[in-house]
PDB file of C-alpha atoms in Angstrom:
ATOM      1  CA  MET S   1      -7.182   7.488  12.585  1.00 41.00           C
ATOM      2  CA  THR S   2      -3.808   8.835  13.626  1.00 47.00           C
ATOM      3  CA  GLU S   3      -2.868  12.309  14.804  1.00 56.00           C
ATOM      4  CA  SER S   4      -2.004  13.334  11.227  1.00 58.00           C
ATOM      5  CA  PRO S   5      -4.760  15.204   9.435  1.00 78.00           C
ATOM      6  CA  ARG S   6      -6.751  13.166   6.959  1.00 92.00           C
ATOM      7  CA  GLU S   7      -4.804   9.965   7.672  1.00 95.00           C
ATOM      8  CA  LEU S   8      -6.125   6.456   8.120  1.00 95.00           C
ATOM      9  CA  SER S   9      -3.762   3.701   9.247  1.00 96.00           C
ATOM     10  CA  VAL S  10      -3.456   0.113  10.400  1.00 98.00           C
ATOM     11  CA  SER S  11      -0.568  -1.525  12.225  1.00 98.00           C
ATOM     12  CA  ILE S  12       0.362  -5.090  13.094  1.00 98.00           C
ATOM     13  CA  LEU S  13       3.276  -6.896  14.719  1.00 98.00           C
ATOM     14  CA  ILE S  14       4.759  -9.613  12.510  1.00 98.00           C
ATOM     15  CA  ASP S  15       6.835 -12.424  13.994  1.00 98.00           C
ATOM     16  CA  ALA S  16       9.559 -12.222  11.345  1.00 98.00           C
ATOM     17  CA  SER S  17      12.673 -10.168  10.723  1.00 98.00           C
ATOM     18  CA  PRO S  18      12.427  -6.835   8.907  1.00 98.00           C
ATOM     19  CA  GLU S  19      14.501  -8.357   6.079  1.00 98.00           C
ATOM     20  CA  LYS S  20      11.980 -11.169   5.605  1.00 98.00           C
ATOM     21  CA  VAL S  21       9.006  -8.790   5.818  1.00 98.00           C
ATOM     22  CA  TRP S  22      10.542  -6.427   3.245  1.00 98.00           C
ATOM     23  CA  GLN S  23      11.292  -9.342   0.920  1.00 98.00           C
ATOM     24  CA  VAL S  24       7.685 -10.550   1.096  1.00 98.00           C
ATOM     25  CA  MET S  25       6.311  -7.001   0.810  1.00 97.00           C
ATOM     26  CA  THR S  26       8.249  -6.318  -2.378  1.00 97.00           C
ATOM     27  CA  GLU S  27       8.760  -9.675  -4.072  1.00 97.00           C
ATOM     28  CA  ARG S  28       5.371 -11.215  -3.290  1.00 97.00           C
ATOM     29  CA  ALA S  29       3.177  -8.110  -3.364  1.00 96.00           C
ATOM     30  CA  ALA S  30       0.525  -9.731  -5.573  1.00 96.00           C
ATOM     31  CA  GLU S  31      -0.097 -12.297  -2.820  1.00 97.00           C
ATOM     32  CA  TRP S  32      -1.042  -9.804  -0.095  1.00 97.00           C
ATOM     33  CA  TRP S  33      -1.801  -6.415  -1.675  1.00 93.00           C
ATOM     34  CA  CYS S  34      -5.604  -6.609  -1.676  1.00 93.00           C
ATOM     35  CA  PRO S  35      -8.071  -8.436   0.589  1.00 94.00           C
ATOM     36  CA  LYS S  36      -9.239 -11.866  -0.485  1.00 95.00           C
ATOM     37  CA  PRO S  37     -11.332 -12.940  -2.310  1.00 96.00           C
ATOM     38  CA  TRP S  38     -10.057 -10.084  -4.477  1.00 95.00           C
ATOM     39  CA  THR S  39      -6.803 -10.541  -6.368  1.00 96.00           C
ATOM     40  CA  VAL S  40      -4.380  -8.070  -7.900  1.00 96.00           C
ATOM     41  CA  THR S  41      -2.368  -7.951 -11.100  1.00 96.00           C
ATOM     42  CA  LEU S  42       0.734  -5.792 -10.803  1.00 95.00           C
ATOM     43  CA  ASP S  43       0.803  -3.997 -14.137  1.00 94.00           C
ATOM     44  CA  ALA S  44       3.938  -2.025 -13.164  1.00 92.00           C
ATOM     45  CA  PHE S  45       5.855  -2.198  -9.897  1.00 94.00           C
ATOM     46  CA  ASP S  46       9.008  -0.189 -10.550  1.00 95.00           C
ATOM     47  CA  LEU S  47      10.154  -0.043  -6.935  1.00 96.00           C
ATOM     48  CA  ARG S  48      12.237   3.136  -6.992  1.00 96.00           C
ATOM     49  CA  THR S  49      11.473   6.752  -6.251  1.00 95.00           C
ATOM     50  CA  GLY S  50       9.691   8.043  -9.370  1.00 92.00           C
ATOM     51  CA  GLY S  51       8.931   4.515 -10.606  1.00 92.00           C
ATOM     52  CA  ARG S  52       5.497   3.565 -11.879  1.00 91.00           C
ATOM     53  CA  CYS S  53       3.098   1.794  -9.520  1.00 93.00           C
ATOM     54  CA  ALA S  54       0.115   0.458 -11.466  1.00 92.00           C
ATOM     55  CA  MET S  55      -2.191  -2.424 -10.693  1.00 93.00           C
ATOM     56  CA  THR S  56      -5.595  -3.866 -11.415  1.00 95.00           C
ATOM     57  CA  MET S  57      -7.718  -5.328  -8.636  1.00 95.00           C
ATOM     58  CA  HIS S  58     -10.060  -8.141  -9.658  1.00 97.00           C
ATOM     59  CA  GLY S  59     -13.221  -8.891  -7.695  1.00 96.00           C
ATOM     60  CA  PRO S  60     -14.946 -12.238  -7.249  1.00 96.00           C
ATOM     61  CA  GLU S  61     -17.875 -11.099  -9.422  1.00 96.00           C
ATOM     62  CA  GLY S  62     -15.643 -10.049 -12.328  1.00 96.00           C
ATOM     63  CA  GLU S  63     -15.176  -6.450 -11.162  1.00 96.00           C
ATOM     64  CA  THR S  64     -11.970  -4.716 -12.167  1.00 96.00           C
ATOM     65  CA  HIS S  65     -10.521  -1.620 -10.552  1.00 91.00           C
ATOM     66  CA  PRO S  66      -7.332  -0.314 -12.170  1.00 91.00           C
ATOM     67  CA  SER S  67      -5.135   2.208 -10.394  1.00 89.00           C
ATOM     68  CA  ASP S  68      -2.033   3.988 -11.562  1.00 90.00           C
ATOM     69  CA  GLY S  69       0.527   6.260 -10.008  1.00 91.00           C
ATOM     70  CA  ILE S  70       4.147   6.580  -8.999  1.00 93.00           C
ATOM     71  CA  PHE S  71       6.357   5.806  -6.047  1.00 96.00           C
ATOM     72  CA  LEU S  72       7.165   9.048  -4.263  1.00 96.00           C
ATOM     73  CA  GLU S  73       9.660   7.442  -1.924  1.00 97.00           C
ATOM     74  CA  VAL S  74      11.313   4.056  -1.649  1.00 98.00           C
ATOM     75  CA  VAL S  75      13.649   3.387   1.258  1.00 98.00           C
ATOM     76  CA  PRO S  76      14.723  -0.256   0.880  1.00 97.00           C
ATOM     77  CA  GLY S  77      14.057  -2.281   3.988  1.00 97.00           C
ATOM     78  CA  ARG S  78      11.979   0.507   5.526  1.00 98.00           C
ATOM     79  CA  ARG S  79       9.179   2.100   3.481  1.00 98.00           C
ATOM     80  CA  MET S  80       7.490   2.640   0.148  1.00 98.00           C
ATOM     81  CA  VAL S  81       5.133   5.528  -0.540  1.00 97.00           C
ATOM     82  CA  SER S  82       3.016   6.010  -3.655  1.00 95.00           C
ATOM     83  CA  THR S  83       0.365   8.361  -4.975  1.00 94.00           C
ATOM     84  CA  ASP S  84      -2.285   8.376  -7.655  1.00 89.00           C
ATOM     85  CA  ALA S  85      -1.891  12.162  -8.070  1.00 91.00           C
ATOM     86  CA  VAL S  86       0.888  11.758 -10.635  1.00 86.00           C
ATOM     87  CA  LEU S  87       1.113   9.297 -13.524  1.00 82.00           C
ATOM     88  CA  ARG S  88       4.125   8.208 -15.549  1.00 76.00           C
ATOM     89  CA  GLY S  89       3.153   7.754 -19.196  1.00 72.00           C
ATOM     90  CA  ALA S  90       4.521   5.172 -21.617  1.00 72.00           C
ATOM     91  CA  ASP S  91       6.914   7.868 -22.854  1.00 82.00           C
ATOM     92  CA  GLY S  92       8.302   8.198 -19.310  1.00 77.00           C
ATOM     93  CA  ARG S  93       6.956  11.709 -18.794  1.00 83.00           C
ATOM     94  CA  LEU S  94       5.020  12.659 -15.674  1.00 83.00           C
ATOM     95  CA  ALA S  95       1.487  14.009 -15.818  1.00 84.00           C
ATOM     96  CA  PRO S  96      -0.960  15.179 -13.141  1.00 86.00           C
ATOM     97  CA  ALA S  97      -3.972  13.046 -12.310  1.00 84.00           C
ATOM     98  CA  GLY S  98      -7.030  13.428 -10.101  1.00 79.00           C
ATOM     99  CA  PRO S  99      -5.587  12.832  -6.616  1.00 80.00           C
ATOM    100  CA  PHE S 100      -7.250  10.614  -4.034  1.00 83.00           C
ATOM    101  CA  MET S 101      -4.443   9.707  -1.633  1.00 90.00           C
ATOM    102  CA  ILE S 102      -0.818   9.112  -0.786  1.00 95.00           C
ATOM    103  CA  GLY S 103      -0.317   5.567   0.499  1.00 95.00           C
ATOM    104  CA  GLY S 104       2.536   4.313   2.633  1.00 97.00           C
ATOM    105  CA  TRP S 105       3.723   0.887   3.745  1.00 98.00           C
ATOM    106  CA  GLU S 106       6.363   0.970   6.456  1.00 98.00           C
ATOM    107  CA  ILE S 107       8.236  -1.511   8.612  1.00 98.00           C
ATOM    108  CA  GLU S 108      10.509  -1.169  11.618  1.00 98.00           C
ATOM    109  CA  PRO S 109      12.078  -3.621  14.060  1.00 98.00           C
ATOM    110  CA  GLU S 110      10.110  -4.215  17.255  1.00 98.00           C
ATOM    111  CA  GLY S 111      11.368  -6.727  19.794  1.00 97.00           C
ATOM    112  CA  ASP S 112      12.065  -9.967  17.944  1.00 96.00           C
ATOM    113  CA  GLY S 113       9.697  -9.051  15.125  1.00 98.00           C
ATOM    114  CA  THR S 114       8.653  -6.272  12.801  1.00 98.00           C
ATOM    115  CA  ARG S 115       6.019  -3.568  13.129  1.00 98.00           C
ATOM    116  CA  TYR S 116       4.155  -3.092   9.829  1.00 98.00           C
ATOM    117  CA  THR S 117       2.092   0.047   9.318  1.00 98.00           C
ATOM    118  CA  GLY S 118      -0.004   0.859   6.276  1.00 97.00           C
ATOM    119  CA  TRP S 119      -1.417   4.361   5.958  1.00 97.00           C
ATOM    120  CA  ALA S 120      -3.304   6.584   3.552  1.00 95.00           C
ATOM    121  CA  ARG S 121      -3.303  10.392   3.575  1.00 95.00           C
ATOM    122  CA  HIS S 122      -6.043  12.197   1.703  1.00 93.00           C
ATOM    123  CA  TRP S 123      -6.320  15.561  -0.024  1.00 89.00           C
ATOM    124  CA  SER S 124      -9.723  16.327   1.399  1.00 89.00           C
ATOM    125  CA  ASP S 125     -12.094  15.390   4.198  1.00 91.00           C
ATOM    126  CA  GLU S 126     -14.449  14.057   1.532  1.00 91.00           C
ATOM    127  CA  ALA S 127     -11.775  11.702   0.151  1.00 90.00           C
ATOM    128  CA  LEU S 128     -10.992  10.462   3.662  1.00 91.00           C
ATOM    129  CA  LYS S 129     -14.682   9.820   4.355  1.00 94.00           C
ATOM    130  CA  GLN S 130     -15.014   8.077   0.995  1.00 92.00           C
ATOM    131  CA  HIS S 131     -12.047   5.807   1.804  1.00 92.00           C
ATOM    132  CA  GLU S 132     -13.526   5.014   5.226  1.00 93.00           C
ATOM    133  CA  ALA S 133     -16.876   4.168   3.593  1.00 93.00           C
ATOM    134  CA  MET S 134     -15.085   1.971   1.051  1.00 91.00           C
ATOM    135  CA  GLY S 135     -13.886  -0.132   3.990  1.00 92.00           C
ATOM    136  CA  PHE S 136     -10.363   1.141   4.616  1.00 93.00           C
ATOM    137  CA  THR S 137     -10.017  -0.339   8.109  1.00 95.00           C
ATOM    138  CA  PRO S 138     -11.302  -3.850   7.414  1.00 96.00           C
ATOM    139  CA  GLY S 139      -9.623  -3.947   3.985  1.00 95.00           C
ATOM    140  CA  TRP S 140      -6.194  -2.721   5.021  1.00 96.00           C
ATOM    141  CA  THR S 141      -6.365  -4.856   8.187  1.00 97.00           C
ATOM    142  CA  ALA S 142      -7.058  -7.932   6.034  1.00 97.00           C
ATOM    143  CA  VAL S 143      -4.096  -7.025   3.828  1.00 97.00           C
ATOM    144  CA  ALA S 144      -1.850  -6.648   6.895  1.00 98.00           C
ATOM    145  CA  GLU S 145      -3.016 -10.049   8.168  1.00 98.00           C
ATOM    146  CA  GLN S 146      -2.292 -11.607   4.750  1.00 98.00           C
ATOM    147  CA  LEU S 147       1.210 -10.116   4.801  1.00 98.00           C
ATOM    148  CA  LYS S 148       1.736 -11.387   8.356  1.00 98.00           C
ATOM    149  CA  ALA S 149       0.658 -14.917   7.388  1.00 98.00           C
ATOM    150  CA  LEU S 150       3.062 -15.011   4.431  1.00 98.00           C
ATOM    151  CA  CYS S 151       5.953 -13.703   6.536  1.00 98.00           C
ATOM    152  CA  GLU S 152       5.354 -16.130   9.393  1.00 98.00           C
ATOM    153  CA  GLN S 153       5.207 -19.260   7.184  1.00 94.00           C
TER     154      GLN S 153
END
């Protein structure tokens, strides 16, 4: 947990340039976005501020967990931030949804590599506790390790 209220985060140093890490983060997201043995289908990945961010996670026992939202901020080569509190409908209009979190994926140069940080900020203490119980730390750490492995290939 960081100093920010209701925030969970993980961080890892990747032995690759920020340009390479950003390229893998954005162009190969389906390969690292959720912890194996789960997989993800990117239903919409409109990587721009206000763009739709929708995906379906598929579990090894046939489970499916869809999520939908929008990108609140996209700073190419630096960060992407999304939320499930707002949806973009097929007609392009925005609509409120039941919020759980704001998620961020950030990179910055560090030495000869790149520092990756993934974080989630929650609307309530209950949502934070729920995310912790769901396995935030091991899950997001596994995702960071998967990203690192792809970037260091």
